[in-house]
Short mmCIF file of C-alpha atoms and ligand atoms in Angstrom, two decimals:
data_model
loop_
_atom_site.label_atom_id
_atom_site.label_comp_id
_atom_site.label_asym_id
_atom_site.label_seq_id
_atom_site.Cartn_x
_atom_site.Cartn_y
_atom_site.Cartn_z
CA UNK A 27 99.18 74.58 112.44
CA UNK A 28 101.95 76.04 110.74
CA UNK A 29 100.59 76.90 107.09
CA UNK A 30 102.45 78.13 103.81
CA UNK A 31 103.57 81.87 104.44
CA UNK A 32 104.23 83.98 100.95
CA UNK A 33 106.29 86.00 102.44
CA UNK A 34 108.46 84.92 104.93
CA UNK A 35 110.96 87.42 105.14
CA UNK A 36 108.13 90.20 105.70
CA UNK A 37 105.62 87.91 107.97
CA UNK A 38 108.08 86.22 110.30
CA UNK A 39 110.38 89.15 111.02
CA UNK A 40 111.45 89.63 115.02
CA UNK A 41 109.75 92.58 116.22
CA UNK A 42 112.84 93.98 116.92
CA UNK A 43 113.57 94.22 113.41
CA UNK A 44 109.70 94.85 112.37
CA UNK A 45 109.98 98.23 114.53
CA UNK A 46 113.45 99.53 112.57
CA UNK A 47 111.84 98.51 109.46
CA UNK A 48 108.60 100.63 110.00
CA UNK A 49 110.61 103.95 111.36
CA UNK A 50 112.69 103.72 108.15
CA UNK A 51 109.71 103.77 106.23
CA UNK A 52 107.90 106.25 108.00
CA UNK A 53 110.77 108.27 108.27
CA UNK A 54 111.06 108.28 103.63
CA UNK A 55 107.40 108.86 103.98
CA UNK A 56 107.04 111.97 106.05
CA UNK A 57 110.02 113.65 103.70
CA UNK A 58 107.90 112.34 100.90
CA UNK A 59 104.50 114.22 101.47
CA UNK A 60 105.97 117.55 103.22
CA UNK A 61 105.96 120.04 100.56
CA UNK A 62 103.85 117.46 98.33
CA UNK A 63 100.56 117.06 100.23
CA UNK A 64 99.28 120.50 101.42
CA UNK A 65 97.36 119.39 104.38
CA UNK A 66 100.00 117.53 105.51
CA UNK A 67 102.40 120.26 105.39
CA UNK A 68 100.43 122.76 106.82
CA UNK A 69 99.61 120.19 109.80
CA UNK A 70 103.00 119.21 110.45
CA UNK A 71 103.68 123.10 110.25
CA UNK A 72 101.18 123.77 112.79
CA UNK A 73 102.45 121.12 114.99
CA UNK A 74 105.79 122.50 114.64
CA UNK A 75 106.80 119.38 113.66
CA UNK A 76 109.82 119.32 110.46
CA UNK A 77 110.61 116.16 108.43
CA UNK A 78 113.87 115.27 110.04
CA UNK A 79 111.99 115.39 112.85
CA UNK A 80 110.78 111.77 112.49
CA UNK A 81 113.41 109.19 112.86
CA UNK A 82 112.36 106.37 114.46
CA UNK A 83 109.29 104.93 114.77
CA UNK A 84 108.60 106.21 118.64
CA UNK A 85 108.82 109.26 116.78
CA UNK A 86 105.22 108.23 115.54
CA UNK A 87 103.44 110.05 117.94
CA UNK A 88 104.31 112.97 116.87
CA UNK A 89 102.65 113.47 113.92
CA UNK A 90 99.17 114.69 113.49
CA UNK A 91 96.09 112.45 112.82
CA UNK A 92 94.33 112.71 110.02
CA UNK A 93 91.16 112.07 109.05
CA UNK A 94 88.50 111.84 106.29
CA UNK A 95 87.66 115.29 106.45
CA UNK A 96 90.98 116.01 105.39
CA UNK A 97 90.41 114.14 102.44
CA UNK A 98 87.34 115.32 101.64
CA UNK A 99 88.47 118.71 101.98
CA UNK A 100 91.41 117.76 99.29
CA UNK A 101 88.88 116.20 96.97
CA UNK A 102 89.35 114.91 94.27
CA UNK A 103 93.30 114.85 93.74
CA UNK A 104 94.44 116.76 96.89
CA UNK A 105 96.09 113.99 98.72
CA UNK A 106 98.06 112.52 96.07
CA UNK A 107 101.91 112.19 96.56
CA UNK A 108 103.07 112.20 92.71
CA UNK A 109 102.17 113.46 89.70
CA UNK A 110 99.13 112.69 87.82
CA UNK A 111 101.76 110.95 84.99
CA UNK A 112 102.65 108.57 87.58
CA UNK A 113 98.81 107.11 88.43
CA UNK A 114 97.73 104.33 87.11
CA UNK A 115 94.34 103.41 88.66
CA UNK A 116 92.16 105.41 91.00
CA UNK A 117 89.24 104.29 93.48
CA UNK A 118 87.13 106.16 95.46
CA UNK A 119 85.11 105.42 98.32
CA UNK A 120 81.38 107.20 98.95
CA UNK A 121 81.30 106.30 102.59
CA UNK A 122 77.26 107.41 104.24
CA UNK A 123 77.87 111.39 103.83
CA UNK A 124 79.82 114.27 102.01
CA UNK A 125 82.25 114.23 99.14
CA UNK A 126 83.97 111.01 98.10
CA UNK A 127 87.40 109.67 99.22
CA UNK A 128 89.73 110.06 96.22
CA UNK A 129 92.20 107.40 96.33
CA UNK A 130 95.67 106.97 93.60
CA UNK A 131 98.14 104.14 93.10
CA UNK A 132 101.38 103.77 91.31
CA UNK A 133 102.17 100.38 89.18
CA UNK A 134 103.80 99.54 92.71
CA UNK A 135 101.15 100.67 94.82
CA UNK A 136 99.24 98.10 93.09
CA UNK A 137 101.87 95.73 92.92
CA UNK A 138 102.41 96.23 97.11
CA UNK A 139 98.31 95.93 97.00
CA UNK A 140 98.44 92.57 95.15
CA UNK A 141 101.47 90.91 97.26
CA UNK A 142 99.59 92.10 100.62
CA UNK A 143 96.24 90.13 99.25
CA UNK A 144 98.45 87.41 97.93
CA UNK A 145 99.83 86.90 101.56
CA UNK A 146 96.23 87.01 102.76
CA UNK A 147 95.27 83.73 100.54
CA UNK A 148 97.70 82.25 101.41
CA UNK A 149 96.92 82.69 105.41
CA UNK A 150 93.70 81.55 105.10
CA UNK A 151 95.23 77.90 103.22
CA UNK A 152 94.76 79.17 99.49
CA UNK A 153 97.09 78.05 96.68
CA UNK A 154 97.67 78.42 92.78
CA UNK A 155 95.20 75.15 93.04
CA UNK A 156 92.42 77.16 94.04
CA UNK A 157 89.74 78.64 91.92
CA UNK A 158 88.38 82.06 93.21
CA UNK A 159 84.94 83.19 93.02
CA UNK A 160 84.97 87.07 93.74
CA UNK A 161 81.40 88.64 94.34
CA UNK A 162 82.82 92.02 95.52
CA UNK A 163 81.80 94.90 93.91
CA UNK A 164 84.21 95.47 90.75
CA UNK A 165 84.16 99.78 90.33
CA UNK A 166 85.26 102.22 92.06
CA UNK A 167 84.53 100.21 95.67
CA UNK A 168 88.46 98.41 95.79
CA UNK A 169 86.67 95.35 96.63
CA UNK A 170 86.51 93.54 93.29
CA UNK A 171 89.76 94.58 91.99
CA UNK A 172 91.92 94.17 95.02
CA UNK A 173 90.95 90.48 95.80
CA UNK A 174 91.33 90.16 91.82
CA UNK A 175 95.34 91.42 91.40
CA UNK A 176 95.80 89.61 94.41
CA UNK A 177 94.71 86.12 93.51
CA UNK A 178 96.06 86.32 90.05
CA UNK A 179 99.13 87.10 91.09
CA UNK A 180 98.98 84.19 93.47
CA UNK A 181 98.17 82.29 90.51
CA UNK A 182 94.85 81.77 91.77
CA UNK A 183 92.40 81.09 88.67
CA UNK A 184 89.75 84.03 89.99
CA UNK A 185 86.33 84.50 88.27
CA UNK A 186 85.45 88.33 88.06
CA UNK A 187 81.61 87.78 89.26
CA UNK A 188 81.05 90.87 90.72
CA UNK A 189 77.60 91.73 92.28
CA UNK A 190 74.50 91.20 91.31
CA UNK A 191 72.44 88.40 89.75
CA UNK A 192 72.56 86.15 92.73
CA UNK A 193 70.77 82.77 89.84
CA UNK A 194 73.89 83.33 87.93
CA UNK A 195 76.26 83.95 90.89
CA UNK A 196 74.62 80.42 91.76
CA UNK A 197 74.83 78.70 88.55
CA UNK A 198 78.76 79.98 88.72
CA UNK A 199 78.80 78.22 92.10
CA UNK A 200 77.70 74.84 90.91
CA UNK A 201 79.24 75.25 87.49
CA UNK A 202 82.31 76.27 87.61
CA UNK A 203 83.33 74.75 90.83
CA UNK A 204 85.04 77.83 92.88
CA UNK A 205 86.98 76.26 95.70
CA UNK A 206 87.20 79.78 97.19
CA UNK A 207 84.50 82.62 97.47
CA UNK A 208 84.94 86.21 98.10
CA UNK A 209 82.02 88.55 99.13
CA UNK A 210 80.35 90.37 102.14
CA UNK A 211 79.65 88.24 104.99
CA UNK A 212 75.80 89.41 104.53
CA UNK A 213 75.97 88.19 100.60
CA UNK A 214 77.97 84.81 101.49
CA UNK A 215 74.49 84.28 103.99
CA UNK A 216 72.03 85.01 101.14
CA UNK A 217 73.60 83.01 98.94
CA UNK A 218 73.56 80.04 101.13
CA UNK A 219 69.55 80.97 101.71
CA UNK A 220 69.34 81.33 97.61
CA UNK A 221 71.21 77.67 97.37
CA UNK A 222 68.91 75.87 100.06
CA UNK A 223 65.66 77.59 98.29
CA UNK A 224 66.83 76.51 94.81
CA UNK A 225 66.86 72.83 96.54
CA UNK A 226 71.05 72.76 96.21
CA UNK A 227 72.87 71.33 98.61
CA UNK A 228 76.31 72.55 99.91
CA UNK A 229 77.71 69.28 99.13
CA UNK A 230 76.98 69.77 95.45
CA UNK A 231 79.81 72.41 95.34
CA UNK A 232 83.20 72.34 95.69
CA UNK A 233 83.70 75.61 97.87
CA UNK A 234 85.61 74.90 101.18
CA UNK A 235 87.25 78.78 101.77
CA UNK A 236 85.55 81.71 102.28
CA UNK A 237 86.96 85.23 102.46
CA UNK A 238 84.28 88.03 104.10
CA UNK A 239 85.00 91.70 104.74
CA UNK A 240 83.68 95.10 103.83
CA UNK A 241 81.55 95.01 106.86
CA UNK A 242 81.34 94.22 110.62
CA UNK A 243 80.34 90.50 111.48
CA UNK A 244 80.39 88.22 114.61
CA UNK A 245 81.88 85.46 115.40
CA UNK A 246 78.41 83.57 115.63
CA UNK A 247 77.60 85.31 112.47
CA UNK A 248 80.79 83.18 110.94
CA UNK A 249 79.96 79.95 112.49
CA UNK A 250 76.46 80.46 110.79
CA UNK A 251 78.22 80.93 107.18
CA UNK A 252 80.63 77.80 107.88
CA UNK A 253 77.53 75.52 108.67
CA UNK A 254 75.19 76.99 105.83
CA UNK A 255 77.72 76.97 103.32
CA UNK A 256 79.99 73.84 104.24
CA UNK A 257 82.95 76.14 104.41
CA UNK A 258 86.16 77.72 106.73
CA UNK A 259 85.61 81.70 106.45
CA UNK A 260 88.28 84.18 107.05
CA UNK A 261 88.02 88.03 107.91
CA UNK A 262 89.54 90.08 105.71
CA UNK A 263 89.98 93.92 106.34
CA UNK A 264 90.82 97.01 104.66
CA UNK A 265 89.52 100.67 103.32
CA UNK A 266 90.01 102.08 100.68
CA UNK A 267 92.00 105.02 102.23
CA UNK A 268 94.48 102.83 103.21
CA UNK A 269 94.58 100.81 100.22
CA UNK A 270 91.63 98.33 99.80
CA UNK A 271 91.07 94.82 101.27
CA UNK A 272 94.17 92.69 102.28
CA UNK A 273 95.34 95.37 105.03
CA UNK A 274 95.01 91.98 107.76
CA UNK A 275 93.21 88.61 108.11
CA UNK A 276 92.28 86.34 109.99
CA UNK A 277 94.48 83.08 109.53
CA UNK A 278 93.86 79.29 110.24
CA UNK A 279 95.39 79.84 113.32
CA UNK A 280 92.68 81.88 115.03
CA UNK A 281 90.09 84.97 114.79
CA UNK A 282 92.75 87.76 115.15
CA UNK A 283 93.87 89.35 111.82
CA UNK A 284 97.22 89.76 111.12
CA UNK A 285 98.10 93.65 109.84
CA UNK A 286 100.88 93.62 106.88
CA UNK A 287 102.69 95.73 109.15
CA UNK A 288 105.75 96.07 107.00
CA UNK A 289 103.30 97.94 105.01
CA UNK A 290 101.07 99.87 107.70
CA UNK A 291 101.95 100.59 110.72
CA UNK A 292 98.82 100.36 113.48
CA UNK A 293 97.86 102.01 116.28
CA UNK A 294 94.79 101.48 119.01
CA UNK A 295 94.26 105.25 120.55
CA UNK A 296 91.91 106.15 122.84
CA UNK A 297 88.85 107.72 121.35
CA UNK A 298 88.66 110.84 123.71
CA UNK A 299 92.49 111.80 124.00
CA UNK A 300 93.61 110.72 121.14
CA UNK A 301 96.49 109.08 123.21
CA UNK A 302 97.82 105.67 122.23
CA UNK A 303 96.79 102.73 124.02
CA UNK A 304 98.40 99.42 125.62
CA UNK A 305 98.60 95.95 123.80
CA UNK A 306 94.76 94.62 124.48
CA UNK A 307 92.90 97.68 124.80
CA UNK A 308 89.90 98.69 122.85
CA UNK A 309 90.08 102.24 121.24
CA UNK A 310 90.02 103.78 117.40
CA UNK A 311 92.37 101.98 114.93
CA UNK A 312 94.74 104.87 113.38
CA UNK A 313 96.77 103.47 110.24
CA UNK A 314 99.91 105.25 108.91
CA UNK A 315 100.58 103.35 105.20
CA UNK A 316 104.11 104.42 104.67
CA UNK A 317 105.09 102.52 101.25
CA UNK A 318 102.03 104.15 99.75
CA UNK A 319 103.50 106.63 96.81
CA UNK A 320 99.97 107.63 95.35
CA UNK A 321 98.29 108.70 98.49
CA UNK A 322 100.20 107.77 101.66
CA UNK A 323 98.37 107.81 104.64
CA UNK A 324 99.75 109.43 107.92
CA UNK A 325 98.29 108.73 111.40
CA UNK A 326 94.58 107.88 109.29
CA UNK A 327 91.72 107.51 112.47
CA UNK A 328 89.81 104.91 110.76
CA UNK A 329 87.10 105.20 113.40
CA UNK A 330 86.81 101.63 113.57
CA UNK A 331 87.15 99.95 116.79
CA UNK A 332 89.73 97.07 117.76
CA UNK A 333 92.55 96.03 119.88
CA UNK A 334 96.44 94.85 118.85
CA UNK A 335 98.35 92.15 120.17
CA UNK A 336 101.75 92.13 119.38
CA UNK A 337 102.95 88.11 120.29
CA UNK A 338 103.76 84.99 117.41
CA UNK A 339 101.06 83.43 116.42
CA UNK A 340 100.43 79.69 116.19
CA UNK A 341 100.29 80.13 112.32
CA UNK A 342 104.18 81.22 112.30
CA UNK A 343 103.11 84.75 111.17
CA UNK A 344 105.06 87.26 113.81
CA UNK A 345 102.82 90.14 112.25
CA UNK A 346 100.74 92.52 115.14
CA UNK A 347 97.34 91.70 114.89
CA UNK A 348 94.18 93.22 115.54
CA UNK A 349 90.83 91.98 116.68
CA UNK A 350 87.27 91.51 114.81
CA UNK A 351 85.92 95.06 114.20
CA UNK A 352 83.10 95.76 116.68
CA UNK A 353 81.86 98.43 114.56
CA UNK A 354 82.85 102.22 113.54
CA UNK A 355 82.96 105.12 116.45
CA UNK A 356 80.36 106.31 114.33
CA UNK A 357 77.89 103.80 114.13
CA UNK A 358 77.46 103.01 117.77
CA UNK A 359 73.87 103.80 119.03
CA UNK A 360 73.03 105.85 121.94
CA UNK A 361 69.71 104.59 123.03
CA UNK A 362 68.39 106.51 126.23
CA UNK A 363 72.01 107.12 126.72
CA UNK A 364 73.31 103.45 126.52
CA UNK A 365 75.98 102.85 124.15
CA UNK A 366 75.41 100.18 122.15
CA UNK A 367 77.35 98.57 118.74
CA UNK A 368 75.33 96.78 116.80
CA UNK A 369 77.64 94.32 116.10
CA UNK A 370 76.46 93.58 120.13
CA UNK A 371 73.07 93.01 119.30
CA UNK A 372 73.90 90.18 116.56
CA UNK A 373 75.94 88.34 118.69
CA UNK A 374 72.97 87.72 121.40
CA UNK A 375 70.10 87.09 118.49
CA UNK A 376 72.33 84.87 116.34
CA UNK A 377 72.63 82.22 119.32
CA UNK A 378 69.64 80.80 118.99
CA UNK A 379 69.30 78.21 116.43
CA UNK A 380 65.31 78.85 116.01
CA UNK A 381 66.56 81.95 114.36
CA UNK A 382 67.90 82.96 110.98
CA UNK A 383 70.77 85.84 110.94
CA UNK A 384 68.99 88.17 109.19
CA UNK A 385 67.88 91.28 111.48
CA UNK A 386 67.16 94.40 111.27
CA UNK A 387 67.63 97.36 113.53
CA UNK A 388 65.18 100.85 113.88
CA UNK A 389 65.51 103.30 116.22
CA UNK A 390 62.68 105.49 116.47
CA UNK A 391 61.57 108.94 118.70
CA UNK A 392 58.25 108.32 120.53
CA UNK A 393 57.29 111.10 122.81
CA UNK A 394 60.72 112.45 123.16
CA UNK A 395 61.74 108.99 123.94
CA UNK A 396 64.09 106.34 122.12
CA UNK A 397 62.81 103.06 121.12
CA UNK A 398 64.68 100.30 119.92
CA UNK A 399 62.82 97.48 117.77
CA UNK A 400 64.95 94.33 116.30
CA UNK A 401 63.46 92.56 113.85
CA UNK A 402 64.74 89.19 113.07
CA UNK A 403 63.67 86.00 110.51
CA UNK A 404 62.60 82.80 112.17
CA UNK A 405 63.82 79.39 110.56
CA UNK A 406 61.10 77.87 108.92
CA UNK A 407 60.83 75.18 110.77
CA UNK A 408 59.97 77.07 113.98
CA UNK A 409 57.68 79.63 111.67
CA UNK A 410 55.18 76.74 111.36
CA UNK A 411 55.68 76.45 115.26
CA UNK A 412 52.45 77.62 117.60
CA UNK A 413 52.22 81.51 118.44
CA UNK A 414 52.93 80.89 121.87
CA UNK A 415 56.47 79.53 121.16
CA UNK A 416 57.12 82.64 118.76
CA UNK A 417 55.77 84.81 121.49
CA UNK A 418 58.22 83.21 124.39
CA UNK A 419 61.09 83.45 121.65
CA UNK A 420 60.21 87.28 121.69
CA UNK A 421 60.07 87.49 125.44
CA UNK A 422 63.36 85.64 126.15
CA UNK A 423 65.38 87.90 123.15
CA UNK A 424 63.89 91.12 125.07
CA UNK A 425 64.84 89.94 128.30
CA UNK A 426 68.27 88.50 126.82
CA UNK A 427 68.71 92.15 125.54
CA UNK A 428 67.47 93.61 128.61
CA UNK A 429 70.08 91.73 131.01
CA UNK A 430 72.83 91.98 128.54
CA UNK A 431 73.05 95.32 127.23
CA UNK A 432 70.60 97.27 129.67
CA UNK A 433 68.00 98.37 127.22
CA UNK A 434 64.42 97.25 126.43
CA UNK A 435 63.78 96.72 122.58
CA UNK A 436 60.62 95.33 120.90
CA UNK A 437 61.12 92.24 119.30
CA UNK A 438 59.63 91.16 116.68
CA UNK A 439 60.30 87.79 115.09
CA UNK A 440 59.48 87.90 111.06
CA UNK A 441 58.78 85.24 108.16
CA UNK A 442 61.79 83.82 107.34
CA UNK A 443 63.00 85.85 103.60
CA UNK A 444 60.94 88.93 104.21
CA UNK A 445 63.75 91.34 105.73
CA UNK A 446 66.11 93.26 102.76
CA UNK A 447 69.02 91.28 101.27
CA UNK A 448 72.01 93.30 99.91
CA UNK A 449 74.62 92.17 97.43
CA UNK A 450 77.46 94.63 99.24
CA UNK A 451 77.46 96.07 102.24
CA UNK A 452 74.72 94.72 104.62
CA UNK A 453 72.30 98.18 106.19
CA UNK A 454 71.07 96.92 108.85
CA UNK A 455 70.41 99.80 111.17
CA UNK A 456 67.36 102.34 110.18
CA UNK A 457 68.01 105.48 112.55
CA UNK A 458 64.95 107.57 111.98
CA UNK A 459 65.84 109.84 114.66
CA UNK A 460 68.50 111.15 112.30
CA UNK A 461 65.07 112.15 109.52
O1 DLL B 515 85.31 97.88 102.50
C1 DLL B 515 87.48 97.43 101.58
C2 DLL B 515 87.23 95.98 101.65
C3 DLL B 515 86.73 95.31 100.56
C4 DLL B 515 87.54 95.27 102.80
C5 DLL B 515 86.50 93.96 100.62
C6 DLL B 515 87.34 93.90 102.86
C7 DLL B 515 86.82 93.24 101.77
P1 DLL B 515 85.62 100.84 102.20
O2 DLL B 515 84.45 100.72 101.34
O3 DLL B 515 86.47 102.06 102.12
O4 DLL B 515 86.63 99.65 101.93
O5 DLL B 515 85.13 100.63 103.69
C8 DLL B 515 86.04 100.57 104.75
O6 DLL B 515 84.57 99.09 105.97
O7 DLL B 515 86.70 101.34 107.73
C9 DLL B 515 85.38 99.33 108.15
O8 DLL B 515 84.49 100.20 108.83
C10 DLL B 515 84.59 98.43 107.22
N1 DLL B 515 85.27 97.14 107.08
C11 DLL B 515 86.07 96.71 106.09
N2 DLL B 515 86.46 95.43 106.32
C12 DLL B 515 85.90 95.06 107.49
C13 DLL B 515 85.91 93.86 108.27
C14 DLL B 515 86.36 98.31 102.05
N3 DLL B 515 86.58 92.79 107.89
C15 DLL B 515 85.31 100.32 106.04
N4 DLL B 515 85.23 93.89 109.44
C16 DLL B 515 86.26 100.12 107.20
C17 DLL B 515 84.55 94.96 109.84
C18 DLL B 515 85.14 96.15 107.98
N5 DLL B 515 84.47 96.10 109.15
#
């Protein structure tokens, strides 16, 4: 199982020596933003916390979190470390509400960006052999760029795509022969539906990696992507806070992602108290990103929710790694006052093979009452199929729903193509209780 590592020295370490390295760096990196970053020093001054304070890395704890609204209150260039001389690129991220997330790098931020995607392509089996497809989002979103710096500094011959244009994105596909494709999960499946319409099958191209992120996805969700598209896909994770895409992955190994912990340390705390928790156990994912000189990251609550596990892994990589996302704090549902991801509802509709994994999600207000309706695409084959069939498909999903999650929804099983496609992030959920 053992694959080629880029990195050795940084992916293999012992913990032992993992944990030293990561104090160090947080250590430099507290000294570097007091006095720089104003939030940060009036937070650690409020915590009565001083630089020398932080030695070691148990000294993590510590520290303050921070959060986007401490970046949005710093917009545009309020959180960056050095001087505007010193920047070389900037990206910003929009996220659903409020200001944008201002985001600087030095030449060696990006050059730390490109070696952490490097070490990603080469986790999930990619080489300087490889041709790279990247249907990210090139702009502002880090999406396009990061895979980009990455693979050519792999040596990775990478085609710039970008979104958009899903014939041409095709005609790259069969054209150009991309052994490797980069893009949200939700694009990689509508491309595979655009392929199969256009009467091309996945044996016509010569893609056998793919590398999905930006967005939460299921395992059966991936299993559906490897069959339609004749491929192995990876996870890849990141924000642009942090840096971009190529913060972990997935490897051939297994599902888990490995974290370029050398790079950001991780941390699983407990949503209500804030306090960290044990190796295993579901909370909010808080990043620090300590070699970051353009905006370094301290104690960052992503708000997405995961787990760490801190053993080897098959792959050789010795790198703490972190679950699939389920989702963000912030996008769980409370529906009659049952929690509920939606991440949870895919993985129950996208077992059954008489379905297509395209869904939607609307939560509606009826007489001071929540209602939940799922709408999902039917293959075509069992479209054709008798009502009565569609109509027991809709009863089993509600009862499936029902006894899994504890919540009635109305299901309603659509034509297959008819729901919305998107070429970035998938929007899945319509929340009209929020209008
Ligand atoms: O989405 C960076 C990225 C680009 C990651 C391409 C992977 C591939 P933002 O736009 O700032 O950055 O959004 C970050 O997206 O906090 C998660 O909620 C979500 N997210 C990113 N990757 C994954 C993933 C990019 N693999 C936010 N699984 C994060 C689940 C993900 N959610």
């Amino acid at each position: 199982m053992k694959g080629y590592i880029w990195n050795t020295q940084a992916e293999t370490m012992s913990c032992e020596e993992m944990r030293a390295l990561q104090g160090r760096r947080l250590s430099e990196c507290v000294r570097r933003v007091y006095g720089t970053v104003p939030f940060y020093t009036e937070k650690m001054k409020a915590a009565g916390i001083l630089p020398e304070d932080i030695r070691t890395l148990d000294d993590l704890s510590l520290l303050p979190f921070t959060d986007k609204e401490d970046m949005r209150d710093s917009y545009p260039y309020g959180t960056f470390a050095v001087p505007m001389d010193d920047i070389v690129r900037i990206h910003a991220s929009s996220g659903t509400t409020g200001k944008q997330k201002v985001v600087g790098y030095t030449c060696d931020d990006i050059e730390m960006w490109s070696e952490c995607v490097a070490r990603c392509l080469a986790a999930v089996g990619m080489t300087n052999k490889d041709i790279l497809h990247v249907a990210y989002g090139y702009g502002l979103f880090t999406g396009g760029l990061g895979l980009h710096y990455g693979a050519e500094k792999m040596g990775v011959a990478t085609i710039p795509v970008s979104t958009g244009n899903t014939k041409r994105q095709i005609q790259i596909l069969t054209d150009f022969r991309p052994t490797a494709l980069a893009c949200t999960p939700s694009y990689a499946l509508h491309l595979a539906d655009e392929l199969a319409a256009g009467g091309i099958d996945k044996s016509a191209l010569a893609l056998r990696v793919g590398i999905f992120g930006a967005e939460p996805w299921t395992l059966n969700m991936k299993q559906q992507i490897e069959d339609k598209l004749g491929i192995k896909a990876f996870d890849i994770y990141g924000l642009s806070e942090t840096m971009g895409p190529g913060v972990s992955i997935s490897c051939e190994a297994g599902d888990l992602l490995h974290i370029q912990s050398d790079h950001f340390i991780a941390e699983v705390v407990d949503p209500a108290t804030g306090r960290p928790l044990p190796e295993g156990e579901i909370g909010e994912l808080i990043f620090s990103s300590v070699t970051k000189q353009g905006t370094p990251l301290i104690r960052y609550n992503t708000h997405d929710l995961t787990r760490l596990f801190y053993g080897p892994c098959a792959c050789g990589r010795t790198t703490v790694r972190m679950d699939k996302i389920t989702g963000r704090a912030d996008d769980m549902l409370i529906i009659r006052g049952v929690n509920v991801f939606p991440t949870q509802i895919e993985s129950i509709l996208l077992q059954y093979g008489e379905l297509e994994p395209h869904y939607m999600i609307y939560v509606d207000r009826v007489n001071n009452l929540d209602r939940l309706e799922v709408k999902i695409e039917m293959t075509k084959a069992f479209f054709s199929d008798s009502i009565k069939d569609i109509e027991r498909m809709e009863r089993r999903l509600h009862a499936d729903i029902q006894s899994t999650l504890g919540i009635a929804a109305k299901i309603t099983l659509v034509e297959p193509r008819s729901l919305p496609r998107s070429e970035g992030k998938a929007k899945r959920v319509i929340d009209n209780r929020l209008q």
